[in-house]
mmCIF file with all atom_site columns, C-alpha atoms in Angstrom:
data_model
loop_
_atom_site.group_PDB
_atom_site.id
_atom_site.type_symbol
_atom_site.label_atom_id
_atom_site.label_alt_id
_atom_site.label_comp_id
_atom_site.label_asym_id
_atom_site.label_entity_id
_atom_site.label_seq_id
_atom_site.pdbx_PDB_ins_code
_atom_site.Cartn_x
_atom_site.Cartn_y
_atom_site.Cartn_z
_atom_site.occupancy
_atom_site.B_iso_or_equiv
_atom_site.pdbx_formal_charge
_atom_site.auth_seq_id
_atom_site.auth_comp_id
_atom_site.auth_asym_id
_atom_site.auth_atom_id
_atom_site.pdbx_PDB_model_num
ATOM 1   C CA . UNK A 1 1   ? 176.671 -16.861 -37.452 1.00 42.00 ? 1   UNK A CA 1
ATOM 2   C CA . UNK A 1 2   ? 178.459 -19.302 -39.540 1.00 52.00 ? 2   UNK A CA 1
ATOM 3   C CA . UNK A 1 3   ? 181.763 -19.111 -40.198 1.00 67.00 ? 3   UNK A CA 1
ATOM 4   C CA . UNK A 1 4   ? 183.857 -21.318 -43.143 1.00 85.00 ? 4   UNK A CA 1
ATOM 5   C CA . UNK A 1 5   ? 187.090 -22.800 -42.663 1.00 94.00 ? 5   UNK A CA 1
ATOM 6   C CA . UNK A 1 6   ? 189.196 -23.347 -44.964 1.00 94.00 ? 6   UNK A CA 1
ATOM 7   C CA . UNK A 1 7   ? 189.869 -26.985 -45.700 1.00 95.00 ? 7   UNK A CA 1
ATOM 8   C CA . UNK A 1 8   ? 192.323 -28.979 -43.884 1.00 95.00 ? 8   UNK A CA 1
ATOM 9   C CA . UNK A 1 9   ? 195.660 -30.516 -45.241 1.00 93.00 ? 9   UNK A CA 1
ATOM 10  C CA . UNK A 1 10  ? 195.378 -34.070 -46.328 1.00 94.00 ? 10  UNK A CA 1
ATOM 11  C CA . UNK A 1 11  ? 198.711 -35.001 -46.526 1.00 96.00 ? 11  UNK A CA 1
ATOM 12  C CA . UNK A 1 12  ? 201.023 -33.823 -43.781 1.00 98.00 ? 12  UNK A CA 1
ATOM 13  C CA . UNK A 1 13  ? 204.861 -35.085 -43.393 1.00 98.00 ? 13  UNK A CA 1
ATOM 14  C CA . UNK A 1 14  ? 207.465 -34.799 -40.212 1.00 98.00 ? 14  UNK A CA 1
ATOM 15  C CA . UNK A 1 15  ? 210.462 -35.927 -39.759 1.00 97.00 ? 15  UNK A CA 1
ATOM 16  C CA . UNK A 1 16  ? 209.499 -39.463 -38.955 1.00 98.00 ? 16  UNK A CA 1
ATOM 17  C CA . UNK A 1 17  ? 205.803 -40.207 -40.607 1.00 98.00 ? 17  UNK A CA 1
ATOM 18  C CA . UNK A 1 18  ? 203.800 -39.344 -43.241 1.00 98.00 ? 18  UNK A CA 1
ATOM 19  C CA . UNK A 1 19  ? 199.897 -38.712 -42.715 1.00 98.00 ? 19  UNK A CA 1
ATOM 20  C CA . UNK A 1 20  ? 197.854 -39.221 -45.890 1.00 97.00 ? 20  UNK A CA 1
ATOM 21  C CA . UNK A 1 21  ? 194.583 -39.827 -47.642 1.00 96.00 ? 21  UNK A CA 1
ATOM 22  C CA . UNK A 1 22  ? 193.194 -43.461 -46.887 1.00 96.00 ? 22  UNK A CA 1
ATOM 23  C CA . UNK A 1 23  ? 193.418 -46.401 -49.486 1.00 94.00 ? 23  UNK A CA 1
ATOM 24  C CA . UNK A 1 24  ? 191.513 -49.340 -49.912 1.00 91.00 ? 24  UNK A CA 1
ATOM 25  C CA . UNK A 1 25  ? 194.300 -51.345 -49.325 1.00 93.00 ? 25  UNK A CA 1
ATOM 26  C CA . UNK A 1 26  ? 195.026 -49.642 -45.903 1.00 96.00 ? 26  UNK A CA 1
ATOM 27  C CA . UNK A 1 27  ? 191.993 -52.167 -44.944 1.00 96.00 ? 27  UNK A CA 1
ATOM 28  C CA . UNK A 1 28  ? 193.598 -55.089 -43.938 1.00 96.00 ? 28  UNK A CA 1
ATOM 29  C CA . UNK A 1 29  ? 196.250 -53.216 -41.567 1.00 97.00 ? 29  UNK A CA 1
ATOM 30  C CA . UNK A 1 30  ? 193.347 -51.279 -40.079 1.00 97.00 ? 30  UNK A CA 1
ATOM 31  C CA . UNK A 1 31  ? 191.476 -54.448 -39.352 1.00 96.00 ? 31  UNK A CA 1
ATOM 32  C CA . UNK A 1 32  ? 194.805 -55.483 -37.211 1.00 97.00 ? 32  UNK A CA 1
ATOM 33  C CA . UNK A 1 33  ? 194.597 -51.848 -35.542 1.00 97.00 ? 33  UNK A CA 1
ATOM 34  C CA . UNK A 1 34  ? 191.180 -52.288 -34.328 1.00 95.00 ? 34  UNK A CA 1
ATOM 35  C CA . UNK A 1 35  ? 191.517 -56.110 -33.626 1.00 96.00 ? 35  UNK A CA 1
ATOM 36  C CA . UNK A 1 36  ? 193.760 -54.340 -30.499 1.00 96.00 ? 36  UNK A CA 1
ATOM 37  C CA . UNK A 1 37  ? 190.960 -53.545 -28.809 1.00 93.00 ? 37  UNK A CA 1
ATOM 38  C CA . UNK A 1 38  ? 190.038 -56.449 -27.909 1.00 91.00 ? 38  UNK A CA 1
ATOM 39  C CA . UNK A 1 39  ? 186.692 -56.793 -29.202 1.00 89.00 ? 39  UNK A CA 1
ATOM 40  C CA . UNK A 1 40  ? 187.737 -59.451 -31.962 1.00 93.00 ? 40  UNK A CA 1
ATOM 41  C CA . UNK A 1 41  ? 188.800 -58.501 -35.585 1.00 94.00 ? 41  UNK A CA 1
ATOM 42  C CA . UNK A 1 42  ? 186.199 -56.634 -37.844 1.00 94.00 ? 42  UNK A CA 1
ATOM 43  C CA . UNK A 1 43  ? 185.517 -57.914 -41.486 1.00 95.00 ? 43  UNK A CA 1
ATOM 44  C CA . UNK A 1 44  ? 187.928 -56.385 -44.113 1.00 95.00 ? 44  UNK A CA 1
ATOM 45  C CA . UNK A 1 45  ? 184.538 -55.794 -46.086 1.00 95.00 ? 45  UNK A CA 1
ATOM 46  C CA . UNK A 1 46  ? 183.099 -53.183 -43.243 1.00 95.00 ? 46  UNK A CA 1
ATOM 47  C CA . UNK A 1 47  ? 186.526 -51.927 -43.006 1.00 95.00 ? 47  UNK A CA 1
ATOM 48  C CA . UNK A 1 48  ? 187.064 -51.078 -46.683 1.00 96.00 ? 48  UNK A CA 1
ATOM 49  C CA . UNK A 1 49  ? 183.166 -49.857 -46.284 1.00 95.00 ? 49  UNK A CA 1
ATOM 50  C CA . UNK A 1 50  ? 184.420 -47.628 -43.306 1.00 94.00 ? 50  UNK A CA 1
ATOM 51  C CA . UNK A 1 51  ? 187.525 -45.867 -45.409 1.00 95.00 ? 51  UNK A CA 1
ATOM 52  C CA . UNK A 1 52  ? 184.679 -45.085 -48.094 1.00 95.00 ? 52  UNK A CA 1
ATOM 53  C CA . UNK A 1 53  ? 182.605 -43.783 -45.678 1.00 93.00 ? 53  UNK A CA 1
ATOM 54  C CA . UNK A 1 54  ? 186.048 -41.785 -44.261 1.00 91.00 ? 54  UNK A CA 1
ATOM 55  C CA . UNK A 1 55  ? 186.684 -40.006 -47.461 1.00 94.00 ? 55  UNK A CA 1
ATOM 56  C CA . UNK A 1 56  ? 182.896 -39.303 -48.504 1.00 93.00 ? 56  UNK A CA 1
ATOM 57  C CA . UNK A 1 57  ? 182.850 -37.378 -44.803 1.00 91.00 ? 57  UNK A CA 1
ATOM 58  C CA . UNK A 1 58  ? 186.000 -35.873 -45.692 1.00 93.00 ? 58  UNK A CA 1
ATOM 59  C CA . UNK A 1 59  ? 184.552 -34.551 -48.501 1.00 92.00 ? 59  UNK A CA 1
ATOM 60  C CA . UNK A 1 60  ? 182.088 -33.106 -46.807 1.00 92.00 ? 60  UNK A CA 1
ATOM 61  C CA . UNK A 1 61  ? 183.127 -31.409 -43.634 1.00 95.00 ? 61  UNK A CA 1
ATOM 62  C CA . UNK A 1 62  ? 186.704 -30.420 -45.012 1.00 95.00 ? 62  UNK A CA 1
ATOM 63  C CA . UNK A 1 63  ? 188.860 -32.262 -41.860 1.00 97.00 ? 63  UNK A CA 1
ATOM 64  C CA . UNK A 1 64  ? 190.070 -35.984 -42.244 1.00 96.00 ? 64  UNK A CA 1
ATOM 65  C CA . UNK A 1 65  ? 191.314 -38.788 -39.920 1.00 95.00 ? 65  UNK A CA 1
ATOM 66  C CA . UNK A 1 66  ? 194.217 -39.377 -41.591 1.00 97.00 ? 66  UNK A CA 1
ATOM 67  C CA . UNK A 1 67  ? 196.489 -42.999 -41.943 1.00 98.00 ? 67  UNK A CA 1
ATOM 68  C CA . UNK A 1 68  ? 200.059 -42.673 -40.286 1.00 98.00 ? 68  UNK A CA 1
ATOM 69  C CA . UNK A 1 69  ? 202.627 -44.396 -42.041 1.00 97.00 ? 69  UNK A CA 1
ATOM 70  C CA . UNK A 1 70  ? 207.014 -44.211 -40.937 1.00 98.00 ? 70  UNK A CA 1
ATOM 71  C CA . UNK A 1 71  ? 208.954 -42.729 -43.309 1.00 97.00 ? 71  UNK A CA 1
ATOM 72  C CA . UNK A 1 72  ? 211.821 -44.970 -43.631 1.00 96.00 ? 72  UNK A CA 1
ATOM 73  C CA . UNK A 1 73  ? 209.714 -48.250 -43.074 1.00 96.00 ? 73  UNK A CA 1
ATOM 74  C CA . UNK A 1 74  ? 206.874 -47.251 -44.969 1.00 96.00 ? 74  UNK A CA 1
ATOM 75  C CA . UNK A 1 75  ? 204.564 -49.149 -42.732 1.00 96.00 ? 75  UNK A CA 1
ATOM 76  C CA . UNK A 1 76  ? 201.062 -48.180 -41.549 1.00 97.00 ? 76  UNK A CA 1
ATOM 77  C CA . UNK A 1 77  ? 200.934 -47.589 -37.954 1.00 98.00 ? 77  UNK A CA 1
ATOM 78  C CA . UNK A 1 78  ? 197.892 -46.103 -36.527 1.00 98.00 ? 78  UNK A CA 1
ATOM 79  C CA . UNK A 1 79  ? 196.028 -43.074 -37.904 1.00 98.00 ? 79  UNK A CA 1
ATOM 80  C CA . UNK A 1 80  ? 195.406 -38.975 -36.385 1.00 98.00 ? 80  UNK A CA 1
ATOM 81  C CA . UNK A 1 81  ? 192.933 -36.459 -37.270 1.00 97.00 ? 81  UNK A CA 1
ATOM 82  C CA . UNK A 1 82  ? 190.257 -34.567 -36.842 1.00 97.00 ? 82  UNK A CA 1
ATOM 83  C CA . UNK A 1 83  ? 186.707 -35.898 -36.405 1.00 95.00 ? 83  UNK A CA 1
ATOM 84  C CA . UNK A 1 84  ? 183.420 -34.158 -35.355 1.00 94.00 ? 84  UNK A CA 1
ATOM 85  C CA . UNK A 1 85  ? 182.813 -36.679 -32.362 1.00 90.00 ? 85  UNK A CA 1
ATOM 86  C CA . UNK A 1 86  ? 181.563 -35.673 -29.530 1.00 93.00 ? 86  UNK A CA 1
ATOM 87  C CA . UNK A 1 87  ? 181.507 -32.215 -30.631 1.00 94.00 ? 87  UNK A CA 1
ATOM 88  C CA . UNK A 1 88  ? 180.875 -30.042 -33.750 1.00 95.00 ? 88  UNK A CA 1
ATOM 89  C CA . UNK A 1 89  ? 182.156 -29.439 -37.367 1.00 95.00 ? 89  UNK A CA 1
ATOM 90  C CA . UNK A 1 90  ? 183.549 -25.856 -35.703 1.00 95.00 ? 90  UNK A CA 1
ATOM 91  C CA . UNK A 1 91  ? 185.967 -26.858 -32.945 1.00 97.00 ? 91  UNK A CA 1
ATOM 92  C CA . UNK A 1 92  ? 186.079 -30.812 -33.625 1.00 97.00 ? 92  UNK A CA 1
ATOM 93  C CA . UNK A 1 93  ? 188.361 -33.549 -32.260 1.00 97.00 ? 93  UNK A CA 1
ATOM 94  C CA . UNK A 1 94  ? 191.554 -34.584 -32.283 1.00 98.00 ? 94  UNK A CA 1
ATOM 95  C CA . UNK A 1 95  ? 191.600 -38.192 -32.543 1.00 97.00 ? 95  UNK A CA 1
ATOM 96  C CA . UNK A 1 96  ? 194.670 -40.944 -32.957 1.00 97.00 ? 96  UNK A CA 1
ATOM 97  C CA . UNK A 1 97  ? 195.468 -44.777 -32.143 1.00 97.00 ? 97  UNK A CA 1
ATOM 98  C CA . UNK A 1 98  ? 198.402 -46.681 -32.793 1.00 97.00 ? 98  UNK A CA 1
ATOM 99  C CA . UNK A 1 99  ? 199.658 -50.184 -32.716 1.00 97.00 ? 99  UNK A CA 1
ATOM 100 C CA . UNK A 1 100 ? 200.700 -51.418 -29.861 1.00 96.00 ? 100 UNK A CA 1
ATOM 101 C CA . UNK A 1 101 ? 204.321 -51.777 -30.855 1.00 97.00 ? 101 UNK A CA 1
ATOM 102 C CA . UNK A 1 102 ? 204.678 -48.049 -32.240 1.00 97.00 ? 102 UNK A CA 1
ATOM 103 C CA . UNK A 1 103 ? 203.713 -46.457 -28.695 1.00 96.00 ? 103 UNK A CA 1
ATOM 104 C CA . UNK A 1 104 ? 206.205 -44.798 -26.816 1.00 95.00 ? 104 UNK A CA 1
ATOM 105 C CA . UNK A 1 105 ? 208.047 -43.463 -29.371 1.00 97.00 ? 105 UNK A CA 1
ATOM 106 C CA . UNK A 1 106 ? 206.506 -40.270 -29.690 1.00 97.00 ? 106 UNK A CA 1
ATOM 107 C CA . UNK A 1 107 ? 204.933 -41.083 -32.839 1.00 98.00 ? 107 UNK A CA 1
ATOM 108 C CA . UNK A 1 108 ? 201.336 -40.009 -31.627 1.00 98.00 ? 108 UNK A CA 1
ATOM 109 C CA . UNK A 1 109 ? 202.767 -36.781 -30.162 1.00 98.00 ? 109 UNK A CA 1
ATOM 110 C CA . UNK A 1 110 ? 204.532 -36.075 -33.224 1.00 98.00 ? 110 UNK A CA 1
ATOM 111 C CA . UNK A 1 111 ? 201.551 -36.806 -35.868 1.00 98.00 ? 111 UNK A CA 1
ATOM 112 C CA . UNK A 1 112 ? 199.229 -34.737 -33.377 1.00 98.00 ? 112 UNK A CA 1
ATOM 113 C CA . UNK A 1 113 ? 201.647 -32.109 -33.324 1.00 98.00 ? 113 UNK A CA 1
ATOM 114 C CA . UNK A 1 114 ? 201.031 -32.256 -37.687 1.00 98.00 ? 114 UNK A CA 1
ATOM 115 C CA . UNK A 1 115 ? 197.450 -32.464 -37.105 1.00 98.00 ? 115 UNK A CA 1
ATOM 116 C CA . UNK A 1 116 ? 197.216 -29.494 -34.856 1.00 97.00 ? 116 UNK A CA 1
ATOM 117 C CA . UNK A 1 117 ? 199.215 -26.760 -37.391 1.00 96.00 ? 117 UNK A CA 1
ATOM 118 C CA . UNK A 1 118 ? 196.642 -28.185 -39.871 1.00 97.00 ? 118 UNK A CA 1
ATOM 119 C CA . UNK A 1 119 ? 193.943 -27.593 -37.653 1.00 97.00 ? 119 UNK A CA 1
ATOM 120 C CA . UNK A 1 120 ? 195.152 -24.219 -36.875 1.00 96.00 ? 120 UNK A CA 1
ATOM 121 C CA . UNK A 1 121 ? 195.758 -23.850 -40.822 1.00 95.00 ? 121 UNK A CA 1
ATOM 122 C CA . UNK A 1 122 ? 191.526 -23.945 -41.377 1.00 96.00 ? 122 UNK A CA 1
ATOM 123 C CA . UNK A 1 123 ? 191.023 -20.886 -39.191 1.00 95.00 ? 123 UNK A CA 1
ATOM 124 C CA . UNK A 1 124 ? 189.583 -23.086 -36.130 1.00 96.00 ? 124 UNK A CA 1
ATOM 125 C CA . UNK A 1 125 ? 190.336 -21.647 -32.771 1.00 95.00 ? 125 UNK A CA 1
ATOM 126 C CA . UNK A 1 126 ? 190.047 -24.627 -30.286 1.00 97.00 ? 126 UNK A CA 1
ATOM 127 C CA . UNK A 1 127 ? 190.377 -28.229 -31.097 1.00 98.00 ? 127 UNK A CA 1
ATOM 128 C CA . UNK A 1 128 ? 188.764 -30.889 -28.240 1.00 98.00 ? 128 UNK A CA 1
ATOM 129 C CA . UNK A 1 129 ? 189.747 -34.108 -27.237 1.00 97.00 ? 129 UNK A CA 1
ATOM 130 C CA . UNK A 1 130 ? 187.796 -37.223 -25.156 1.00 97.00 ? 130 UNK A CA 1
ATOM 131 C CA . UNK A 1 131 ? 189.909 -39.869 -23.759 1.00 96.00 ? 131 UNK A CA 1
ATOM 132 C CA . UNK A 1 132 ? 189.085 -42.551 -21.008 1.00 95.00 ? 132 UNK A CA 1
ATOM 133 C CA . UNK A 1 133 ? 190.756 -40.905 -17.746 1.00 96.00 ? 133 UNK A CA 1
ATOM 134 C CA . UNK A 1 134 ? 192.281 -44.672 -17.448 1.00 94.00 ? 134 UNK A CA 1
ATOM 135 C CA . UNK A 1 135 ? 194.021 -44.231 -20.856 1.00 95.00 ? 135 UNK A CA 1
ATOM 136 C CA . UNK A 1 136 ? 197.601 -42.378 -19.003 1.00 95.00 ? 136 UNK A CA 1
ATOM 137 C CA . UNK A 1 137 ? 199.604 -42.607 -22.542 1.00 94.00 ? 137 UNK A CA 1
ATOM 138 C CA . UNK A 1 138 ? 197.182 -40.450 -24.559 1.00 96.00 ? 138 UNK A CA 1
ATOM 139 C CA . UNK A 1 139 ? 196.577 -38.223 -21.823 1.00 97.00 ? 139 UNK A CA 1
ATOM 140 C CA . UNK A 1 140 ? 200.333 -37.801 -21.516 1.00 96.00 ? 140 UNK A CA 1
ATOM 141 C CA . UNK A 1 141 ? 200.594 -36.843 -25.583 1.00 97.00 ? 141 UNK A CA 1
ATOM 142 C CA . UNK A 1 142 ? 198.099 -34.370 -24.897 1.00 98.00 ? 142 UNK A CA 1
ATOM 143 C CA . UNK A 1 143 ? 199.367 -32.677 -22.205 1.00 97.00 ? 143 UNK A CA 1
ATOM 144 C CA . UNK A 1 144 ? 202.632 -32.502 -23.910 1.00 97.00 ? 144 UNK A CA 1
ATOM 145 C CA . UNK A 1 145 ? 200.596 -30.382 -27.244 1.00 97.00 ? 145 UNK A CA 1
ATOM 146 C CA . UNK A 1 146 ? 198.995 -27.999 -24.686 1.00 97.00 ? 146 UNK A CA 1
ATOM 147 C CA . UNK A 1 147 ? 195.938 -29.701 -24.168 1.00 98.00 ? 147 UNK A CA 1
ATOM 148 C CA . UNK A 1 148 ? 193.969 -28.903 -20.855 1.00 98.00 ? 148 UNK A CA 1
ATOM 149 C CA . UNK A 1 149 ? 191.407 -30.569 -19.083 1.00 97.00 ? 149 UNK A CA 1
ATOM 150 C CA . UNK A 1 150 ? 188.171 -29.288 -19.090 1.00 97.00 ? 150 UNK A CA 1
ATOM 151 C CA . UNK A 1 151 ? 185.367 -31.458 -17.619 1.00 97.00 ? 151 UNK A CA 1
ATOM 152 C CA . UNK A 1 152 ? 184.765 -34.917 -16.977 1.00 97.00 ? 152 UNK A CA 1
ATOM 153 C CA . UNK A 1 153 ? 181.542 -37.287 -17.848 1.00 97.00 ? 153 UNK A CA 1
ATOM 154 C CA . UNK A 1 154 ? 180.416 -40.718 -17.421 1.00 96.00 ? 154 UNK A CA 1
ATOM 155 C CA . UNK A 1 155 ? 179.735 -42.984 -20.549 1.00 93.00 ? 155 UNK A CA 1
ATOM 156 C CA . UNK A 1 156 ? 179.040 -46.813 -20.448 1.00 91.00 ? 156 UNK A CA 1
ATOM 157 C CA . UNK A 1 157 ? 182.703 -47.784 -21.101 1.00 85.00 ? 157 UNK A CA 1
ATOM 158 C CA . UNK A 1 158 ? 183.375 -45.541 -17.919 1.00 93.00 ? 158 UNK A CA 1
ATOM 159 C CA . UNK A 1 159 ? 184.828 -42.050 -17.124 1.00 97.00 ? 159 UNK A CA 1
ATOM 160 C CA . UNK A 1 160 ? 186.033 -39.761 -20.243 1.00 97.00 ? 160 UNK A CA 1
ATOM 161 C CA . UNK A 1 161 ? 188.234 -36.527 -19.551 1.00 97.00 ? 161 UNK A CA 1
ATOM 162 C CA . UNK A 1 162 ? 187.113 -33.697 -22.159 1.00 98.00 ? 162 UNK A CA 1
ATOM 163 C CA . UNK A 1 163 ? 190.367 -31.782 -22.574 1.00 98.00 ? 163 UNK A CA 1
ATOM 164 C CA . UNK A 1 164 ? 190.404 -28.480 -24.775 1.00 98.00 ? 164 UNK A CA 1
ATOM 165 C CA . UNK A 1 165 ? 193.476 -26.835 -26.612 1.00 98.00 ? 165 UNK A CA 1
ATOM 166 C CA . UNK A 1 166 ? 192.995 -22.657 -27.837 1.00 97.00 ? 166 UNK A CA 1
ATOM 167 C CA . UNK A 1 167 ? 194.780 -22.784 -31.734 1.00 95.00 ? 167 UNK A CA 1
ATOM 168 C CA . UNK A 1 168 ? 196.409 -19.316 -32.509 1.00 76.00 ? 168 UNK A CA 1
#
């Protein structure tokens, strides 16, 4: 049986941050995002190729990974939303990264905490997310929204924790 959701929010404020639809001029600061990584900066061309390929998906399956920006600064600063993953269309994941010098602030815990009234907006019932068991900051922003582990695997970039959240 297939069931329709209703489609999610694309532009969702708190008290600090704004999440909205991406723009091709988001590009450049998401190069610098991913550059964090470590794995060298990606061409602004596959980047702006990547936000197209964002908002076609969008779309399509009715969720979004959505830019973060602050409020009062106006700056972008990472990005949260829901993506199909690891997992499917019907309880997908929740998914967020930040610079470097906007963690611990509780900016990912408070655009999550957006992103999962959204979520629970479409009609879904459980939301997923897969983090690297290594990665203590994000596992401590999901434990904070209710999140609860579920199983772990191995993947070539080591061991992921599956955690699970119900929505009511």
């Amino acid at each position: 049986m297939s069931t329709t959701y209703a489609t999610m929010p694309f532009h969702l404020e708190t008290e600090r941050l704004i999440l909205r639809p991406w723009a091709e001029s988001d590009a450049a600061a998401f190069c610098d995002l991913l550059a964090e990584r470590g794995n060298g900066k990606p061409p602004v061309e596959r980047i702006r190729t990547s936000i197209a390929e964002f908002l076609a998906a969008t779309e399509t399956t009715g969720i979004a990974l959505l830019p973060i920006q602050r409020r009062e600064e106006g700056d972008f600063i990472g990005y949260c939303g829901l993506i199909i993953g690891r997992t499917t269309l019907e309880e997908p994941e929740i998914a967020y990264e930040l610079f470097r010098h906007a963690h611990g602030r509780g900016y990912a815990t408070e655009a999550a905490g957006a992103v999962l009234e959204a979520a629970a907006a479409t009609g879904r019932t459980r939301l997923w997310s897969t983090v690297g068991t290594w990665n203590t900051p994000s596992l401590r922003v999901l434990e904070k929204l209710g999140f609860h582990r579920d199983h772990v695997s191995m993947e070539e970039n080591g061991e992921v924790a599956w955690l699970t959240r119900t929505l009511s």
